[in-house]
Amino acid sequence: MLIEENISLLPYNSFHIEARAKHFVSIADADQLGSILEKDDGKSQLVLGGGSNILFTRDVKGLVLKMDIRGITMVKENDSHIFVRAGAGENWHSFVRYAIGRNWAGLENLSLIPGSVGAAPIQNIGAYGVELKDVFYELEAYDRKNKKVYTFGLNDCAFGYRDSFFKSGEKNRYIILNVTFILNKTAVLNTSYGAIREELGQMDVRTPSIRSVSQAVINIRQSKLPDPAEIGNAGSFFKNPVVDQARFQSLSKDYPDMPAYPHEEGSVKLAAGWLIEQCGWKGYRKGDAGVHQRQALVLVNYGHATGKEIFDLGEEVAASVKKRFAVGLEREVNVW
Ligand code: FAD
Ligand code: NAP
């Protein structure tokens, strides 16, 4: 196991921010992790998957643990379901393709999300009406405090809207080693998002399948979202804000065209991208930091922006939304 020193993190984050790690190690199995963390005091450690949901505003003065635990195993099956375990370091979309290739249903709406399997539970990744929690069975995680591996079932993870126990409860305490999913042998397709139905129509698909829904999602994403290989970004910079009925009623009087979707317990989810666009930010650019031209929820690095510049732009955007709509935007991206 090689611990490297003074490593550039530029290739390891989709925002393409230049930051450095004092120490850097690639973790290929749980035993390696255990032996490193046995000695380490845990300070200034950063766990990194694909780096597609992180903004570096400073160097890492300690150790970066790059999760590279691989392997996909079918654990068990019954008449209706497949239980499949994937290592934290597996690429998310490769795992989705693996499942689709075997006709295992449930992951198709989550096609083409960048990053790793191990990070997926952190914010309960979601897209097009499906969230990780819908296909989650259990995970194993290393507890830095007690230096032991624990198993977490669905109820232990407190999954919420782009949120979990690992993001809000005990942030940074647990390192996810693997995740087990429960997938369907018979597809129950979710085409509740209009964009999917429209794309299936464009594709001339009359009877949707796991594959065609996945392809529709891929097509939409490729047409709307900046490819991190070309323009640095970490997807949605903010979460969609959730407001109560009273706040929604008052806002919709002033903004009858405002998109809004019913959320949990009578609350209403607003589209952060729309709010940002109304404030005039879409396509804005200051130096190399900008707000994407096609999706205002995505902040971008056109080349050499620093993490601080992107962060400051995010603050300005959130402040203007707060001023105009009296709605707070919470960052989705993890800031280091
Ligand atoms: P990283 O950025 O490496 O890490 C994210 C956080 O998780 C960090 O705090 C890190 O410390 C922690 N972490 C990583 N791995 C582990 C582990 N094994 N154990 C414990 N902690 C860990 N997200 C969505 O939900 N839906 C989308 O549709 C979506 N679309 C996106 C589109 C684009 C173009 C981009 C760039 C991003 C998008 N994202 C989306 C955000 C991102 O892809 C997800 O959040 C993804 O799960 C991040 O995975 P990662 O491995 O890159 O995580
Ligand atoms: P969109 O289709 O332009 O819609 C804007 C917002 O409205 C979305 O954020 C979505 O909320 C919400 N929405 C749309 N139709 C809905 C419906 N039928 N029911 C409930 N909510 C609805 O969004 P987009 O930016 O192109 O993204 C499409 C999907 O990919 C979304 O699910 C989005 O979350 C996901 N995505 C996520 C990221 C990320 O980094 N987190 C990046 C790109 C795309 P939700 O976000 O709650 O779904």
Coordinates of C-alpha atoms and ligand atoms in Angstrom, one line a residue:
M1 CA 0.0 0.0 0.0
L2 CA 1.6 3.2 -1.2
I3 CA 1.0 6.5 0.6
E4 CA 2.0 9.2 -1.8
E5 CA 2.9 12.8 -0.8
N6 CA 2.0 16.2 -2.1
I7 CA -0.4 15.0 -4.7
S8 CA -2.5 17.3 -7.0
L9 CA -6.2 16.7 -6.6
L10 CA -7.0 18.2 -10.0
P11 CA -7.6 14.8 -11.6
Y12 CA -9.7 13.7 -8.7
N13 CA -12.5 16.3 -8.7
S14 CA -15.0 17.1 -11.4
F15 CA -14.9 20.8 -10.7
H16 CA -11.2 20.6 -11.9
I17 CA -10.0 22.7 -9.0
E18 CA -6.3 22.7 -8.2
A19 CA -5.8 21.7 -4.6
R20 CA -3.2 19.5 -3.1
A21 CA -3.2 16.6 -0.6
K22 CA -0.3 16.2 1.8
H23 CA -0.8 12.5 1.8
F24 CA -2.9 10.3 -0.6
V25 CA -3.7 6.6 -0.5
S26 CA -5.8 4.4 -2.6
I27 CA -7.9 2.0 -0.6
A28 CA -8.5 -1.4 -2.3
D29 CA -10.0 -3.3 0.6
A30 CA -11.4 -3.0 4.1
D31 CA -8.3 -4.5 5.8
Q32 CA -6.1 -1.8 4.2
L33 CA -8.4 0.8 5.5
G34 CA -8.4 -0.7 9.0
S35 CA -4.6 -0.9 9.2
I36 CA -4.2 2.8 8.0
L37 CA -6.9 4.1 10.4
E38 CA -5.6 2.0 13.3
K39 CA -2.5 4.3 13.5
D40 CA -4.0 7.5 12.2
D41 CA -5.6 10.0 14.6
G42 CA -8.3 10.7 12.0
K43 CA -7.6 14.4 11.8
S44 CA -7.7 16.2 8.4
Q45 CA -8.7 13.1 6.6
L46 CA -10.9 13.3 3.5
V47 CA -12.7 10.3 2.0
L48 CA -12.9 10.7 -1.7
G49 CA -14.9 8.7 -4.3
G50 CA -15.2 10.1 -7.8
G51 CA -14.9 13.7 -6.6
S52 CA -18.1 14.7 -8.4
N53 CA -19.8 16.3 -5.5
I54 CA -17.0 18.2 -3.8
L55 CA -15.6 21.7 -4.0
F56 CA -12.1 22.2 -2.9
T57 CA -11.6 25.7 -1.4
R58 CA -8.3 24.7 0.3
D59 CA -5.6 22.0 0.3
V60 CA -6.0 18.8 2.3
K61 CA -3.4 19.1 5.0
G62 CA -3.8 15.5 6.0
L63 CA -4.6 12.2 4.2
V64 CA -6.9 11.6 1.3
L65 CA -8.4 8.1 1.3
K66 CA -9.4 7.4 -2.3
M67 CA -12.0 4.7 -2.2
D68 CA -11.1 2.0 -4.8
I69 CA -12.8 -1.1 -3.3
R70 CA -14.1 -3.0 -6.3
G71 CA -16.3 -6.0 -6.9
I72 CA -20.0 -6.7 -7.8
T73 CA -21.5 -9.9 -6.3
M74 CA -25.0 -11.3 -6.4
V75 CA -25.6 -12.1 -2.8
K76 CA -29.0 -13.9 -3.0
E77 CA -32.2 -14.0 -4.9
N78 CA -35.8 -14.9 -4.4
D79 CA -38.8 -15.2 -6.9
S80 CA -39.1 -11.4 -7.3
H81 CA -35.8 -9.8 -6.3
I82 CA -32.0 -9.9 -6.7
F83 CA -29.7 -8.8 -3.9
V84 CA -26.5 -7.4 -5.3
R85 CA -23.5 -6.0 -3.5
A86 CA -21.1 -3.5 -5.0
G87 CA -17.8 -2.2 -3.6
A88 CA -17.6 1.5 -2.7
G89 CA -15.1 2.2 -5.4
E90 CA -17.2 0.8 -8.3
N91 CA -18.2 3.5 -10.7
W92 CA -21.9 4.3 -10.3
H93 CA -22.9 4.3 -13.9
S94 CA -20.9 1.1 -14.7
F95 CA -22.8 -0.6 -11.9
V96 CA -26.1 0.7 -13.3
R97 CA -25.1 -0.7 -16.7
Y98 CA -24.1 -4.0 -15.1
A99 CA -27.6 -4.3 -13.6
I100 CA -29.4 -3.2 -16.8
G101 CA -27.4 -5.7 -18.8
R102 CA -28.8 -8.5 -16.6
N103 CA -32.4 -7.1 -16.8
W104 CA -32.4 -6.2 -13.1
A105 CA -34.7 -3.3 -12.7
G106 CA -34.7 -0.3 -10.4
L107 CA -31.6 1.7 -11.3
E108 CA -32.5 2.9 -14.8
N109 CA -33.6 6.4 -13.8
L110 CA -30.3 6.8 -12.0
S111 CA -28.3 6.3 -15.2
L112 CA -25.3 8.5 -15.9
I113 CA -24.9 10.0 -12.5
P114 CA -21.2 10.5 -12.0
G115 CA -19.3 9.2 -9.0
S116 CA -18.9 6.0 -7.0
V117 CA -21.2 3.5 -5.4
G118 CA -19.9 4.3 -1.9
A119 CA -20.9 8.0 -2.2
A120 CA -24.4 7.2 -3.5
P121 CA -26.0 6.8 0.0
I122 CA -24.3 9.9 1.4
Q123 CA -26.8 12.2 -0.3
N124 CA -29.3 9.5 -1.2
I125 CA -28.7 10.3 -4.9
G126 CA -31.8 10.9 -6.9
A127 CA -33.0 11.7 -10.4
Y128 CA -36.2 11.5 -12.4
G129 CA -38.4 10.5 -9.4
V130 CA -36.1 7.7 -8.1
E131 CA -33.8 7.8 -5.2
L132 CA -31.1 5.4 -3.9
K133 CA -33.3 4.6 -0.9
D134 CA -35.8 2.9 -3.3
V135 CA -33.3 0.2 -4.2
F136 CA -31.3 0.2 -1.0
Y137 CA -31.0 -3.0 1.1
E138 CA -28.0 -2.5 3.4
L139 CA -24.4 -1.2 3.6
E140 CA -21.3 -1.9 5.5
A141 CA -19.3 1.0 6.9
Y142 CA -16.1 1.4 8.9
D143 CA -16.6 3.5 12.0
R144 CA -13.6 5.7 12.6
K145 CA -14.5 6.2 16.2
N146 CA -14.8 2.6 17.3
K147 CA -12.6 1.3 14.6
K148 CA -15.1 -1.4 13.7
V149 CA -17.3 -2.3 10.7
Y150 CA -21.0 -2.0 11.1
T151 CA -24.0 -3.0 8.9
F152 CA -26.7 -0.3 8.3
G153 CA -30.2 -1.3 7.1
L154 CA -32.7 1.1 5.5
N155 CA -34.0 2.4 8.8
D156 CA -30.5 3.2 10.1
C157 CA -29.6 5.5 7.2
A158 CA -32.3 8.2 7.7
F159 CA -32.5 8.8 4.0
G160 CA -34.1 12.1 3.1
Y161 CA -34.2 14.5 0.1
R162 CA -30.5 14.5 -1.0
D163 CA -29.7 13.7 2.6
S164 CA -28.8 10.8 4.9
F165 CA -27.5 10.0 8.4
F166 CA -24.0 10.0 6.8
K167 CA -24.4 13.6 5.5
S168 CA -26.4 15.2 8.4
G169 CA -26.2 12.8 11.3
E170 CA -22.7 11.6 11.9
K171 CA -20.9 13.4 9.1
N172 CA -17.4 12.0 8.4
R173 CA -17.6 9.3 11.1
Y174 CA -18.4 6.3 8.8
I175 CA -16.6 5.2 5.7
I176 CA -18.8 3.2 3.4
L177 CA -17.2 0.0 2.2
N178 CA -19.9 -1.6 0.1
V179 CA -23.6 -1.2 -0.6
T180 CA -26.2 -4.0 -1.2
F181 CA -29.1 -3.2 -3.5
I182 CA -32.5 -4.9 -3.9
L183 CA -33.4 -5.0 -7.5
N184 CA -36.6 -6.2 -9.2
K185 CA -36.8 -9.2 -11.6
T186 CA -40.0 -7.6 -13.0
A187 CA -39.6 -4.0 -14.0
V188 CA -41.9 -1.4 -12.4
L189 CA -40.9 1.6 -14.6
N190 CA -41.1 5.2 -13.3
T191 CA -41.8 7.6 -16.1
S192 CA -43.5 10.2 -13.8
Y193 CA -41.1 13.0 -15.0
G194 CA -42.5 14.6 -18.1
A195 CA -39.0 14.8 -19.7
I196 CA -38.7 11.0 -19.7
R197 CA -42.1 10.5 -21.4
E198 CA -41.2 13.2 -24.0
E199 CA -37.9 11.6 -24.7
L200 CA -39.4 8.1 -25.1
G201 CA -41.8 9.7 -27.5
Q202 CA -38.9 11.2 -29.5
M203 CA -37.3 7.8 -29.5
D204 CA -40.5 6.3 -30.8
V205 CA -40.7 3.9 -27.9
R206 CA -44.3 2.7 -27.3
T207 CA -43.6 0.0 -24.7
P208 CA -40.9 1.3 -22.4
S209 CA -38.3 -1.1 -21.0
I210 CA -35.5 -0.9 -18.5
R211 CA -33.1 -0.2 -21.3
S212 CA -35.2 2.4 -23.1
V213 CA -35.9 4.3 -19.9
S214 CA -32.1 4.3 -19.2
Q215 CA -31.4 5.4 -22.7
A216 CA -34.0 8.2 -22.4
V217 CA -32.4 9.4 -19.2
I218 CA -28.9 9.3 -20.8
N219 CA -30.2 11.3 -23.8
I220 CA -31.8 14.0 -21.7
R221 CA -28.8 14.3 -19.4
Q222 CA -26.4 14.5 -22.3
S223 CA -28.4 17.3 -23.9
K224 CA -28.9 19.4 -20.8
L225 CA -26.0 19.0 -18.5
P226 CA -22.4 20.0 -18.9
D227 CA -20.0 17.1 -19.2
P228 CA -17.4 17.4 -16.4
A229 CA -14.8 16.1 -18.9
E230 CA -15.3 19.4 -20.8
I231 CA -16.5 21.9 -18.3
G232 CA -15.7 21.6 -14.6
N233 CA -18.9 21.2 -12.4
A234 CA -20.4 19.1 -9.7
G235 CA -24.0 18.9 -10.9
S236 CA -26.6 20.8 -8.9
F237 CA -24.8 23.2 -6.6
F238 CA -27.9 23.7 -4.4
K239 CA -30.8 21.5 -3.3
N240 CA -34.3 22.3 -4.4
P241 CA -35.8 24.2 -1.5
V242 CA -38.8 22.8 0.3
V243 CA -41.3 25.3 1.7
D244 CA -44.6 24.9 3.6
Q245 CA -48.0 25.5 2.1
A246 CA -48.4 29.0 3.5
R247 CA -45.1 30.1 2.0
F248 CA -46.0 28.4 -1.3
Q249 CA -49.4 30.1 -1.5
S250 CA -47.9 33.5 -1.0
L251 CA -45.2 33.0 -3.5
S252 CA -47.5 31.6 -6.2
K253 CA -49.7 34.7 -6.0
D254 CA -46.7 36.8 -7.0
Y255 CA -45.2 34.1 -9.4
P256 CA -48.1 32.1 -10.9
D257 CA -45.7 30.4 -13.3
M258 CA -43.3 29.2 -10.6
P259 CA -42.7 25.4 -11.0
A260 CA -43.6 23.6 -7.8
Y261 CA -44.1 19.9 -6.8
P262 CA -45.9 18.3 -3.9
H263 CA -43.4 17.1 -1.3
E264 CA -43.5 15.2 2.0
E265 CA -46.2 16.0 4.5
G266 CA -48.0 18.7 2.6
S267 CA -44.8 20.7 1.9
V268 CA -43.9 21.9 -1.6
K269 CA -40.6 21.6 -3.5
L270 CA -39.6 24.5 -5.6
A271 CA -37.1 24.3 -8.5
A272 CA -33.9 26.0 -7.4
G273 CA -32.8 26.3 -11.0
W274 CA -35.9 28.4 -11.9
L275 CA -35.4 30.7 -8.9
I276 CA -31.8 31.3 -9.9
E277 CA -32.7 31.9 -13.5
Q278 CA -35.3 34.5 -12.5
C279 CA -32.6 36.4 -10.6
G280 CA -30.8 36.7 -14.0
W281 CA -27.9 34.4 -13.3
K282 CA -28.2 31.9 -16.1
G283 CA -25.1 32.1 -18.4
Y284 CA -23.4 34.6 -16.0
R285 CA -19.6 34.4 -16.0
K286 CA -17.1 36.1 -13.8
G287 CA -13.5 35.1 -14.7
D288 CA -13.6 31.4 -15.1
A289 CA -16.5 30.8 -12.6
G290 CA -19.9 30.8 -14.0
V291 CA -23.6 29.7 -13.9
H292 CA -24.3 27.2 -16.7
Q293 CA -26.1 28.4 -19.8
R294 CA -28.6 25.6 -20.0
Q295 CA -29.1 24.8 -16.3
A296 CA -28.8 27.6 -13.8
L297 CA -28.5 25.2 -10.9
V298 CA -25.1 24.1 -12.1
L299 CA -22.1 26.3 -11.3
V300 CA -19.2 25.8 -13.6
N301 CA -15.4 26.2 -13.9
Y302 CA -14.5 27.3 -17.4
G303 CA -10.8 26.7 -16.8
H304 CA -8.8 28.1 -13.9
A305 CA -11.4 29.2 -11.4
T306 CA -10.4 28.6 -7.8
G307 CA -12.7 26.8 -5.3
K308 CA -13.0 30.1 -3.4
E309 CA -14.3 31.9 -6.6
I310 CA -16.9 29.2 -7.2
F311 CA -17.9 29.2 -3.6
D312 CA -18.2 33.1 -3.5
L313 CA -20.3 33.0 -6.7
G314 CA -22.6 30.4 -5.0
E315 CA -23.0 32.7 -2.0
E316 CA -23.9 35.6 -4.3
V317 CA -26.5 33.5 -6.1
A318 CA -28.0 32.3 -2.9
A319 CA -28.1 35.8 -1.5
S320 CA -30.0 37.1 -4.5
V321 CA -32.5 34.3 -4.4
K322 CA -33.0 35.0 -0.7
K323 CA -33.5 38.7 -1.4
R324 CA -36.0 38.3 -4.2
F325 CA -38.0 35.3 -3.0
A326 CA -37.2 35.1 0.7
V327 CA -36.2 31.5 0.1
G328 CA -33.0 30.1 1.4
L329 CA -30.9 27.8 -0.8
E330 CA -28.9 25.0 0.9
R331 CA -25.7 23.8 -0.8
E332 CA -25.8 20.3 -2.1
V333 CA -22.2 20.2 -2.9
N334 CA -19.7 19.2 -0.2
V335 CA -17.3 22.0 0.5
W336 CA -13.8 21.3 1.7
Ligands
FAD1 P1 -17.3 12.5 -3.9 O1 -17.5 13.8 -4.6 O2 -16.0 11.8 -4.0 O3 -17.7 12.6 -2.4 C1 -18.9 13.2 -2.0 C2 -19.0 13.2 -0.5 O4 -19.2 11.9 0.0 C3 -17.8 13.8 0.2 O5 -18.2 14.4 1.4 C4 -17.0 12.5 0.5 O6 -16.1 12.7 1.6 C5 -18.1 11.5 0.8 N1 -17.7 10.1 0.4 C6 -17.4 9.7 -0.8 N2 -17.2 8.3 -0.8 C7 -17.4 8.0 0.5 C8 -17.4 6.7 1.2 N3 -17.1 5.6 0.5 N4 -17.7 6.7 2.5 C9 -18.0 7.8 3.2 N5 -18.0 9.0 2.6 C10 -17.8 9.1 1.3 N6 -26.3 13.7 -7.8 C11 -27.6 13.3 -7.6 O7 -28.1 12.9 -6.5 N7 -28.4 13.2 -8.7 C12 -28.0 13.5 -10.0 O8 -28.8 13.4 -10.9 C13 -26.7 14.0 -10.1 N8 -26.2 14.4 -11.3 C14 -25.0 14.9 -11.4 C15 -24.5 15.3 -12.7 C16 -23.2 15.8 -12.9 C17 -22.8 16.3 -14.2 C18 -22.4 15.9 -11.7 C19 -20.9 16.4 -11.9 C20 -22.8 15.5 -10.5 C21 -24.1 15.0 -10.3 N9 -24.6 14.6 -9.1 C22 -25.9 14.1 -9.0 C23 -23.7 14.7 -7.9 C24 -22.8 13.4 -7.7 O9 -22.7 12.7 -8.9 C25 -23.3 12.5 -6.6 O10 -23.5 13.1 -5.4 C26 -22.4 11.3 -6.4 O11 -22.9 10.3 -5.6 C27 -21.0 11.7 -5.9 O12 -20.2 10.6 -5.9 P2 -18.6 10.7 -5.8 O13 -18.0 9.3 -5.7 O14 -18.1 11.5 -6.9 O15 -18.5 11.5 -4.4
NAP2 P1 -35.9 19.5 -14.6 O1 -36.4 18.3 -15.3 O2 -35.5 20.8 -15.4 O3 -36.8 19.9 -13.4 C1 -36.4 21.0 -12.5 C2 -36.7 20.5 -11.1 O4 -38.1 20.2 -10.9 C3 -35.9 19.2 -10.8 O5 -34.9 19.5 -9.9 C4 -36.9 18.2 -10.2 O6 -36.7 18.0 -8.8 C5 -38.3 19.0 -10.3 N1 -39.2 18.1 -11.0 C6 -39.4 18.1 -12.4 N2 -40.4 17.2 -12.7 C7 -40.9 16.7 -11.5 C8 -41.9 15.8 -11.2 N3 -42.7 15.2 -12.1 N4 -42.1 15.5 -9.9 C9 -41.3 16.1 -8.9 N5 -40.3 17.0 -9.2 C10 -40.1 17.3 -10.5 O7 -34.5 19.1 -13.8 P2 -33.1 18.8 -14.4 O8 -32.2 19.8 -13.8 O9 -33.1 18.5 -15.8 O10 -32.8 17.4 -13.6 C11 -33.5 16.2 -14.0 C12 -33.3 15.2 -12.9 O11 -31.9 14.9 -12.7 C13 -33.8 15.7 -11.5 O12 -34.4 14.7 -10.8 C14 -32.5 16.2 -10.9 O13 -32.6 16.0 -9.4 C15 -31.5 15.2 -11.4 N6 -30.2 15.9 -11.5 C16 -29.5 16.1 -10.3 C17 -28.3 16.7 -10.3 C18 -27.5 16.8 -9.0 O14 -26.3 17.1 -9.1 N7 -28.1 16.5 -7.9 C19 -27.7 17.2 -11.5 C20 -28.5 17.0 -12.6 C21 -29.7 16.4 -12.7 P3 -35.7 16.8 -8.3 O15 -34.4 17.4 -8.4 O16 -36.2 16.7 -6.9 O17 -35.9 15.6 -9.1

